[in-house]
mmCIF file of C-alpha atoms and ligand atoms in Angstrom:
data_model
loop_
_atom_site.group_PDB
_atom_site.id
_atom_site.type_symbol
_atom_site.label_atom_id
_atom_site.label_comp_id
_atom_site.label_asym_id
_atom_site.label_seq_id
_atom_site.Cartn_x
_atom_site.Cartn_y
_atom_site.Cartn_z
ATOM 1 C CA MET B 1 76.102 -182.480 21.929
ATOM 2 C CA GLN B 2 77.586 -179.341 23.486
ATOM 3 C CA LYS B 3 80.994 -180.477 24.727
ATOM 4 C CA LEU B 4 81.826 -177.199 26.466
ATOM 5 C CA LYS B 5 78.528 -176.409 28.152
ATOM 6 C CA GLY B 6 78.987 -174.225 31.241
ATOM 7 C CA GLN B 7 82.628 -173.394 30.473
ATOM 8 C CA ARG B 8 84.021 -169.887 30.080
ATOM 9 C CA ALA B 9 86.561 -169.071 27.369
ATOM 10 C CA LEU B 10 88.744 -166.192 26.264
ATOM 11 C CA VAL B 11 90.059 -166.091 22.691
ATOM 12 C CA THR B 12 92.676 -163.453 21.881
ATOM 13 C CA GLY B 13 92.733 -161.790 18.473
ATOM 14 C CA ALA B 14 89.230 -163.140 17.884
ATOM 15 C CA SER B 15 87.757 -160.605 15.474
ATOM 16 C CA SER B 16 89.281 -162.184 12.352
ATOM 17 C CA GLY B 17 90.711 -165.337 10.811
ATOM 18 C CA ILE B 18 91.489 -168.326 13.002
ATOM 19 C CA GLY B 19 90.583 -166.586 16.281
ATOM 20 C CA LYS B 20 87.119 -165.682 15.016
ATOM 21 C CA ALA B 21 86.488 -169.238 13.820
ATOM 22 C CA ILE B 22 87.588 -170.617 17.203
ATOM 23 C CA ALA B 23 85.430 -168.149 19.157
ATOM 24 C CA LEU B 24 82.361 -169.090 17.090
ATOM 25 C CA GLU B 25 83.035 -172.834 17.397
ATOM 26 C CA LEU B 26 83.547 -172.621 21.180
ATOM 27 C CA GLY B 27 80.205 -170.799 21.398
ATOM 28 C CA ARG B 28 78.499 -173.414 19.210
ATOM 29 C CA ASN B 29 79.797 -176.033 21.645
ATOM 30 C CA GLY B 30 78.174 -174.282 24.597
ATOM 31 C CA ALA B 31 80.969 -172.124 26.012
ATOM 32 C CA ASP B 32 80.581 -168.490 27.064
ATOM 33 C CA VAL B 33 83.167 -166.510 25.097
ATOM 34 C CA VAL B 34 85.173 -163.307 25.455
ATOM 35 C CA VAL B 35 86.185 -161.970 22.037
ATOM 36 C CA ASN B 36 89.474 -160.126 22.559
ATOM 37 C CA TYR B 37 90.528 -157.677 19.860
ATOM 38 C CA ARG B 38 92.981 -154.839 19.449
ATOM 39 C CA SER B 39 91.149 -152.581 16.979
ATOM 40 C CA GLY B 40 87.842 -152.500 15.109
ATOM 41 C CA ASP B 41 85.034 -152.309 17.702
ATOM 42 C CA ASP B 42 82.238 -153.011 15.200
ATOM 43 C CA VAL B 43 83.735 -156.193 13.818
ATOM 44 C CA ALA B 44 84.512 -157.583 17.291
ATOM 45 C CA ASN B 45 81.045 -156.692 18.604
ATOM 46 C CA ALA B 46 79.481 -158.443 15.601
ATOM 47 C CA VAL B 47 81.415 -161.652 16.424
ATOM 48 C CA ALA B 48 80.206 -161.466 20.049
ATOM 49 C CA GLU B 49 76.644 -160.890 18.867
ATOM 50 C CA GLU B 50 76.811 -163.895 16.541
ATOM 51 C CA ILE B 51 77.989 -166.050 19.462
ATOM 52 C CA ARG B 52 75.208 -164.743 21.745
ATOM 53 C CA ALA B 53 72.633 -165.624 19.077
ATOM 54 C CA GLY B 54 73.464 -169.271 19.827
ATOM 55 C CA GLY B 55 72.192 -168.852 23.407
ATOM 56 C CA VAL B 56 75.465 -168.441 25.344
ATOM 57 C CA ARG B 57 77.055 -165.365 26.893
ATOM 58 C CA ALA B 58 79.653 -163.363 24.938
ATOM 59 C CA TYR B 59 81.175 -159.905 24.867
ATOM 60 C CA ALA B 60 84.008 -158.157 23.039
ATOM 61 C CA HIS B 61 86.946 -156.797 25.038
ATOM 62 C CA ARG B 62 89.572 -154.493 23.577
ATOM 63 C CA ALA B 63 93.114 -155.149 24.843
ATOM 64 C CA ASP B 64 96.626 -155.237 23.444
ATOM 65 C CA VAL B 65 97.906 -158.640 24.598
ATOM 66 C CA SER B 66 101.518 -157.408 24.612
ATOM 67 C CA GLN B 67 100.703 -154.908 27.389
ATOM 68 C CA GLU B 68 100.451 -156.146 30.970
ATOM 69 C CA ALA B 69 98.343 -153.082 31.849
ATOM 70 C CA ASP B 70 95.729 -154.259 29.300
ATOM 71 C CA VAL B 71 95.888 -157.987 30.013
ATOM 72 C CA VAL B 72 95.397 -157.924 33.797
ATOM 73 C CA PRO B 73 92.099 -155.956 33.664
ATOM 74 C CA MET B 74 90.876 -158.209 30.833
ATOM 75 C CA PHE B 75 91.095 -161.212 33.182
ATOM 76 C CA GLN B 76 89.605 -159.236 36.097
ATOM 77 C CA ARG B 77 86.593 -158.472 33.913
ATOM 78 C CA ILE B 78 86.036 -162.078 32.848
ATOM 79 C CA SER B 79 86.098 -163.105 36.516
ATOM 80 C CA ALA B 80 83.596 -160.355 37.337
ATOM 81 C CA GLU B 81 81.251 -161.025 34.395
ATOM 82 C CA PHE B 82 81.477 -164.825 34.003
ATOM 83 C CA GLY B 83 82.658 -165.767 37.512
ATOM 84 C CA GLY B 84 85.915 -167.289 36.204
ATOM 85 C CA ILE B 85 87.629 -168.796 33.188
ATOM 86 C CA ASP B 86 88.075 -172.417 32.071
ATOM 87 C CA ILE B 87 89.637 -172.059 28.609
ATOM 88 C CA LEU B 88 92.235 -169.640 27.215
ATOM 89 C CA VAL B 89 92.997 -169.673 23.501
ATOM 90 C CA ASN B 90 96.210 -167.724 22.923
ATOM 91 C CA ASN B 91 95.688 -166.819 19.274
ATOM 92 C CA ALA B 92 96.645 -163.156 18.684
ATOM 93 C CA GLY B 93 99.633 -162.877 16.396
ATOM 94 C CA LEU B 94 101.220 -160.873 13.624
ATOM 95 C CA GLN B 95 104.122 -160.731 11.187
ATOM 96 C CA LYS B 96 106.589 -157.910 10.485
ATOM 97 C CA ASP B 97 108.684 -159.417 7.722
ATOM 98 C CA ALA B 98 112.128 -158.260 6.617
ATOM 99 C CA GLU B 99 115.373 -159.698 5.396
ATOM 100 C CA PHE B 100 117.380 -160.353 8.524
ATOM 101 C CA HIS B 101 120.117 -157.819 7.783
ATOM 102 C CA ASP B 102 117.448 -155.122 7.381
ATOM 103 C CA MET B 103 115.252 -156.133 10.339
ATOM 104 C CA THR B 104 114.727 -153.247 12.732
ATOM 105 C CA ILE B 105 114.600 -153.585 16.496
ATOM 106 C CA ASP B 106 111.025 -152.359 16.266
ATOM 107 C CA GLN B 107 110.058 -155.198 13.868
ATOM 108 C CA TRP B 108 111.760 -157.683 16.187
ATOM 109 C CA ASN B 109 110.207 -156.330 19.411
ATOM 110 C CA THR B 110 106.696 -155.998 17.968
ATOM 111 C CA VAL B 111 106.543 -159.629 16.840
ATOM 112 C CA ILE B 112 108.121 -161.041 20.002
ATOM 113 C CA GLY B 113 105.919 -158.694 22.074
ATOM 114 C CA VAL B 114 102.617 -159.907 20.619
ATOM 115 C CA ASN B 115 103.359 -163.513 19.615
ATOM 116 C CA LEU B 116 105.451 -164.565 22.630
ATOM 117 C CA THR B 117 105.137 -162.032 25.472
ATOM 118 C CA GLY B 118 101.406 -161.706 24.744
ATOM 119 C CA GLN B 119 100.988 -165.485 25.118
ATOM 120 C CA PHE B 120 103.071 -165.388 28.329
ATOM 121 C CA LEU B 121 100.966 -162.600 29.891
ATOM 122 C CA CYS B 122 97.632 -164.223 29.051
ATOM 123 C CA ALA B 123 98.769 -167.708 30.105
ATOM 124 C CA ARG B 124 100.079 -166.366 33.418
ATOM 125 C CA GLU B 125 96.820 -164.573 34.190
ATOM 126 C CA ALA B 126 94.800 -167.657 33.189
ATOM 127 C CA ILE B 127 96.903 -169.891 35.465
ATOM 128 C CA ARG B 128 96.399 -167.408 38.332
ATOM 129 C CA CYS B 129 92.626 -167.551 37.781
ATOM 130 C CA PHE B 130 92.583 -171.385 37.481
ATOM 131 C CA ARG B 131 94.492 -171.671 40.781
ATOM 132 C CA ARG B 132 91.935 -169.491 42.569
ATOM 133 C CA GLN B 133 89.056 -171.594 41.243
ATOM 134 C CA GLY B 134 88.390 -175.189 42.207
ATOM 135 C CA ILE B 135 87.803 -178.015 39.740
ATOM 136 C CA ARG B 136 84.148 -178.104 38.680
ATOM 137 C CA PRO B 137 83.724 -181.797 37.826
ATOM 138 C CA GLU B 138 80.273 -181.172 36.416
ATOM 139 C CA VAL B 139 81.811 -179.129 33.553
ATOM 140 C CA SER B 140 85.348 -180.539 33.112
ATOM 141 C CA ARG B 141 87.826 -183.053 34.508
ATOM 142 C CA ALA B 142 90.574 -180.391 34.260
ATOM 143 C CA LEU B 143 91.077 -177.287 36.385
ATOM 144 C CA GLY B 144 91.762 -175.307 33.220
ATOM 145 C CA LYS B 145 92.901 -175.568 29.618
ATOM 146 C CA ILE B 146 95.226 -173.367 27.578
ATOM 147 C CA VAL B 147 95.449 -173.734 23.806
ATOM 148 C CA CYS B 148 98.337 -171.849 22.191
ATOM 149 C CA ILE B 149 98.123 -171.101 18.488
ATOM 150 C CA SER B 150 101.670 -171.644 17.348
ATOM 151 C CA SER B 151 102.741 -172.498 13.770
ATOM 152 C CA VAL B 152 104.580 -175.068 11.676
ATOM 153 C CA HIS B 153 107.334 -172.459 12.061
ATOM 154 C CA GLU B 154 107.880 -173.528 15.653
ATOM 155 C CA VAL B 155 110.025 -176.200 13.959
ATOM 156 C CA ILE B 156 110.448 -175.178 10.276
ATOM 157 C CA PRO B 157 113.033 -172.399 9.892
ATOM 158 C CA TRP B 158 111.692 -169.425 7.886
ATOM 159 C CA ALA B 159 114.088 -167.141 6.055
ATOM 160 C CA GLY B 160 112.842 -163.569 5.826
ATOM 161 C CA HIS B 161 110.655 -164.128 8.900
ATOM 162 C CA VAL B 162 113.255 -164.673 11.620
ATOM 163 C CA ASN B 163 111.306 -162.715 14.256
ATOM 164 C CA TYR B 164 108.153 -164.764 13.585
ATOM 165 C CA ALA B 165 109.926 -168.145 13.631
ATOM 166 C CA ALA B 166 111.761 -167.164 16.834
ATOM 167 C CA SER B 167 108.464 -166.165 18.476
ATOM 168 C CA LYS B 168 106.791 -169.479 17.587
ATOM 169 C CA GLY B 169 109.844 -171.514 18.608
ATOM 170 C CA GLY B 170 109.574 -169.679 21.924
ATOM 171 C CA VAL B 171 105.878 -170.537 22.192
ATOM 172 C CA MET B 172 106.752 -174.237 21.789
ATOM 173 C CA LEU B 173 109.016 -174.457 24.842
ATOM 174 C CA MET B 174 106.970 -171.961 26.847
ATOM 175 C CA MET B 175 103.873 -174.116 26.275
ATOM 176 C CA LYS B 176 105.659 -177.373 27.143
ATOM 177 C CA SER B 177 107.282 -175.884 30.261
ATOM 178 C CA ILE B 178 103.982 -174.481 31.561
ATOM 179 C CA ALA B 179 102.355 -177.849 30.831
ATOM 180 C CA GLN B 180 105.061 -179.625 32.850
ATOM 181 C CA GLU B 181 104.758 -177.178 35.758
ATOM 182 C CA TYR B 182 100.964 -177.372 36.094
ATOM 183 C CA ALA B 183 100.019 -180.903 35.003
ATOM 184 C CA PRO B 184 99.949 -181.993 38.681
ATOM 185 C CA MET B 185 97.224 -179.360 39.237
ATOM 186 C CA ARG B 186 95.269 -180.782 36.282
ATOM 187 C CA ILE B 187 95.822 -177.794 34.075
ATOM 188 C CA ARG B 188 96.324 -178.873 30.456
ATOM 189 C CA VAL B 189 98.405 -176.767 28.061
ATOM 190 C CA ASN B 190 98.783 -177.618 24.366
ATOM 191 C CA SER B 191 99.498 -175.980 21.021
ATOM 192 C CA ILE B 192 97.941 -176.136 17.604
ATOM 193 C CA CYS B 193 100.491 -175.566 14.855
ATOM 194 C CA PRO B 194 98.681 -174.481 11.704
ATOM 195 C CA GLY B 195 100.202 -174.814 8.265
ATOM 196 C CA ALA B 196 98.867 -172.491 5.551
ATOM 197 C CA ILE B 197 95.377 -171.322 6.529
ATOM 198 C CA ARG B 198 93.270 -168.943 4.434
ATOM 199 C CA THR B 199 93.235 -165.756 6.591
ATOM 200 C CA PRO B 200 94.263 -162.097 6.234
ATOM 201 C CA ILE B 201 97.734 -162.743 7.724
ATOM 202 C CA ASN B 202 98.941 -164.595 4.602
ATOM 203 C CA GLN B 203 96.611 -163.245 1.909
ATOM 204 C CA GLY B 204 99.518 -162.726 -0.475
ATOM 205 C CA ALA B 205 100.208 -166.470 -0.406
ATOM 206 C CA TRP B 206 96.770 -167.560 -1.651
ATOM 207 C CA GLU B 207 94.930 -164.702 -3.374
ATOM 208 C CA THR B 208 96.162 -165.286 -6.948
ATOM 209 C CA GLU B 209 96.265 -168.570 -8.876
ATOM 210 C CA GLU B 210 100.017 -168.222 -9.264
ATOM 211 C CA THR B 211 100.762 -167.748 -5.542
ATOM 212 C CA TYR B 212 98.233 -170.456 -4.602
ATOM 213 C CA ASN B 213 99.889 -172.977 -6.925
ATOM 214 C CA ALA B 214 103.318 -172.060 -5.547
ATOM 215 C CA LEU B 215 101.969 -172.576 -2.010
ATOM 216 C CA MET B 216 100.608 -176.020 -2.947
ATOM 217 C CA ARG B 217 104.142 -177.223 -3.663
ATOM 218 C CA LEU B 218 104.595 -177.046 0.136
ATOM 219 C CA VAL B 219 101.310 -178.835 0.978
ATOM 220 C CA PRO B 220 101.158 -182.606 0.276
ATOM 221 C CA TYR B 221 97.374 -182.648 0.856
ATOM 222 C CA LYS B 222 97.008 -180.112 -2.010
ATOM 223 C CA ARG B 223 94.523 -177.724 -0.494
ATOM 224 C CA ILE B 224 94.853 -174.645 1.658
ATOM 225 C CA GLY B 225 93.611 -174.972 5.235
ATOM 226 C CA GLU B 226 90.463 -173.155 6.339
ATOM 227 C CA PRO B 227 89.975 -171.509 9.765
ATOM 228 C CA ASP B 228 87.516 -174.274 10.710
ATOM 229 C CA ASP B 229 90.253 -176.897 10.288
ATOM 230 C CA ILE B 230 91.833 -175.189 13.301
ATOM 231 C CA SER B 231 88.664 -174.422 15.279
ATOM 232 C CA LYS B 232 87.637 -178.107 15.365
ATOM 233 C CA ALA B 233 91.038 -179.034 16.804
ATOM 234 C CA ALA B 234 90.748 -176.207 19.354
ATOM 235 C CA VAL B 235 87.382 -177.479 20.616
ATOM 236 C CA TRP B 236 88.859 -180.973 20.956
ATOM 237 C CA LEU B 237 91.832 -179.656 22.958
ATOM 238 C CA ALA B 238 89.518 -177.558 25.156
ATOM 239 C CA SER B 239 87.154 -180.463 25.854
ATOM 240 C CA ASP B 240 87.441 -183.556 28.039
ATOM 241 C CA ASP B 241 87.780 -185.642 24.841
ATOM 242 C CA SER B 242 91.494 -184.755 25.075
ATOM 243 C CA ASP B 243 91.725 -185.088 28.864
ATOM 244 C CA TYR B 244 94.954 -187.159 28.724
ATOM 245 C CA VAL B 245 96.681 -184.731 26.333
ATOM 246 C CA THR B 246 99.028 -182.080 27.695
ATOM 247 C CA GLY B 247 102.272 -180.546 26.465
ATOM 248 C CA ALA B 248 101.501 -181.540 22.855
ATOM 249 C CA SER B 249 102.072 -179.619 19.649
ATOM 250 C CA ILE B 250 99.349 -180.748 17.248
ATOM 251 C CA PHE B 251 100.198 -180.002 13.624
ATOM 252 C CA VAL B 252 97.164 -179.176 11.476
ATOM 253 C CA ASP B 253 98.989 -178.534 8.235
ATOM 254 C CA GLY B 254 97.948 -180.835 5.364
ATOM 255 C CA GLY B 255 101.313 -182.560 5.718
ATOM 256 C CA MET B 256 103.507 -179.467 5.402
ATOM 257 C CA LEU B 257 105.888 -181.021 7.916
ATOM 258 C CA LEU B 258 106.407 -184.119 5.727
ATOM 259 C CA TYR B 259 109.298 -182.558 3.772
ATOM 260 C CA PRO B 260 107.374 -182.420 0.442
ATOM 261 C CA GLY B 261 110.627 -181.538 -1.365
ATOM 262 C CA PHE B 262 111.508 -185.230 -0.928
ATOM 263 C CA GLU B 263 108.223 -186.674 -2.292
ATOM 264 C CA ASN B 264 109.910 -187.780 -5.524
ATOM 265 C CA GLY B 265 112.982 -189.125 -3.829
ATOM 266 C CA GLY B 266 114.609 -185.742 -3.117
HETATM 267 P P1 LIG H 1 94.725 -162.655 11.465
HETATM 268 O O1 LIG H 1 95.603 -161.519 11.114
HETATM 269 O O2 LIG H 1 93.370 -162.714 10.861
HETATM 270 O O3 LIG H 1 94.545 -162.793 13.044
HETATM 271 C C1 LIG H 1 95.411 -162.277 13.995
HETATM 272 C C2 LIG H 1 94.601 -161.495 14.989
HETATM 273 O O4 LIG H 1 95.436 -161.057 16.069
HETATM 274 C C3 LIG H 1 93.993 -160.224 14.353
HETATM 275 O O5 LIG H 1 92.621 -160.165 14.660
HETATM 276 C C4 LIG H 1 94.766 -159.099 15.021
HETATM 277 O O6 LIG H 1 94.019 -157.909 15.161
HETATM 278 C C5 LIG H 1 95.068 -159.730 16.376
HETATM 279 N N1 LIG H 1 96.152 -159.046 17.063
HETATM 280 C C6 LIG H 1 97.341 -158.638 16.554
HETATM 281 N N2 LIG H 1 98.056 -158.018 17.497
HETATM 282 C C7 LIG H 1 97.295 -158.027 18.630
HETATM 283 C C8 LIG H 1 97.490 -157.527 19.939
HETATM 284 N N3 LIG H 1 98.617 -156.866 20.266
HETATM 285 N N4 LIG H 1 96.511 -157.701 20.852
HETATM 286 C C9 LIG H 1 95.372 -158.355 20.529
HETATM 287 N N5 LIG H 1 95.140 -158.837 19.299
HETATM 288 C C10 LIG H 1 96.085 -158.671 18.364
HETATM 289 O O7 LIG H 1 95.567 -163.969 11.089
HETATM 290 P P2 LIG H 1 95.360 -165.492 11.531
HETATM 291 O O8 LIG H 1 95.951 -166.302 10.465
HETATM 292 O O9 LIG H 1 93.950 -165.768 11.930
HETATM 293 O O10 LIG H 1 96.333 -165.604 12.793
HETATM 294 C C11 LIG H 1 95.941 -166.161 14.041
HETATM 295 C C12 LIG H 1 97.090 -166.922 14.640
HETATM 296 O O11 LIG H 1 97.396 -168.067 13.824
HETATM 297 C C13 LIG H 1 98.400 -166.135 14.768
HETATM 298 O O12 LIG H 1 99.018 -166.419 16.005
HETATM 299 C C14 LIG H 1 99.224 -166.676 13.620
HETATM 300 O O13 LIG H 1 100.620 -166.564 13.873
HETATM 301 C C15 LIG H 1 98.773 -168.130 13.617
HETATM 302 N N6 LIG H 1 99.051 -168.840 12.366
HETATM 303 C C16 LIG H 1 98.396 -168.533 11.215
HETATM 304 C C17 LIG H 1 98.689 -169.250 10.054
HETATM 305 C C18 LIG H 1 97.995 -168.983 8.753
HETATM 306 O O14 LIG H 1 98.379 -169.594 7.738
HETATM 307 N N7 LIG H 1 96.975 -168.137 8.686
HETATM 308 C C19 LIG H 1 99.650 -170.269 10.088
HETATM 309 C C20 LIG H 1 100.305 -170.548 11.270
HETATM 310 C C21 LIG H 1 99.998 -169.835 12.417
#
């Protein structure tokens, strides 16, 4: 059954990793999909083509989510091409790691700019679009849905990655505050907080046996997550199956938040 038939979605940072998996899964569930990307036209166009092959509409749109001048036209185009938007998946993100005493203002601003300001800009434009549209009860009980891709590091401190942890901690309260503000309009806003997922962003943590085994000490379920572990949760949050869920951080992390250091009594 196509749970998202007739709905229109935008996924940021959708030409690789988790974003790509979500874009494909939304398409498989019947949604029309905009594949946002920052660089690499061919790869992004190939994702859009794969989605279209399933019989829904899709196109790739290049935009830097940290730039208002890019984000506003991206939403104008989706309104022009699809007639509106029902689902935003705020996924684009990056890391610029450094020991805190060596962290440059550029490393700080880049991570906050993409991971937090980028989610703010896209969420604001989505809310503006939702408010202009009416509820379409034939496709969804909600006026609109926003799914933020956060991280276990919205709550777990992360030495050497202070900019990243600060950005995801910011996403947590931004998401919950937007959810509180717009629940009366039937706009649902939630986060998925992935643990360790096999994507390019953390390749160093899983590509050799040694680093993989070290990573597993942090994962009680003893396997790395795959992008589809996240995409299935995203479809659930975007669909009416989760219609009573808003303001929630859903941890999809193989138990990373269970303090595995204490599993033998600490
Ligand atoms: P990834 O590097 O494959 O995906 C990130 C995507 O964001 C890339 O396609 C990149 O081009 C895009 N992007 C970066 N800056 C952008 C910008 N300014 N504008 C538009 N797009 C931009 O890595 P991923 O693991 O798939 O990451 C996706 C999201 O998941 C990120 O928000 C990341 O913080 C989060 N996350 C990942 C993990 C993990 O273990 N992989 C864990 C927790 C959270």
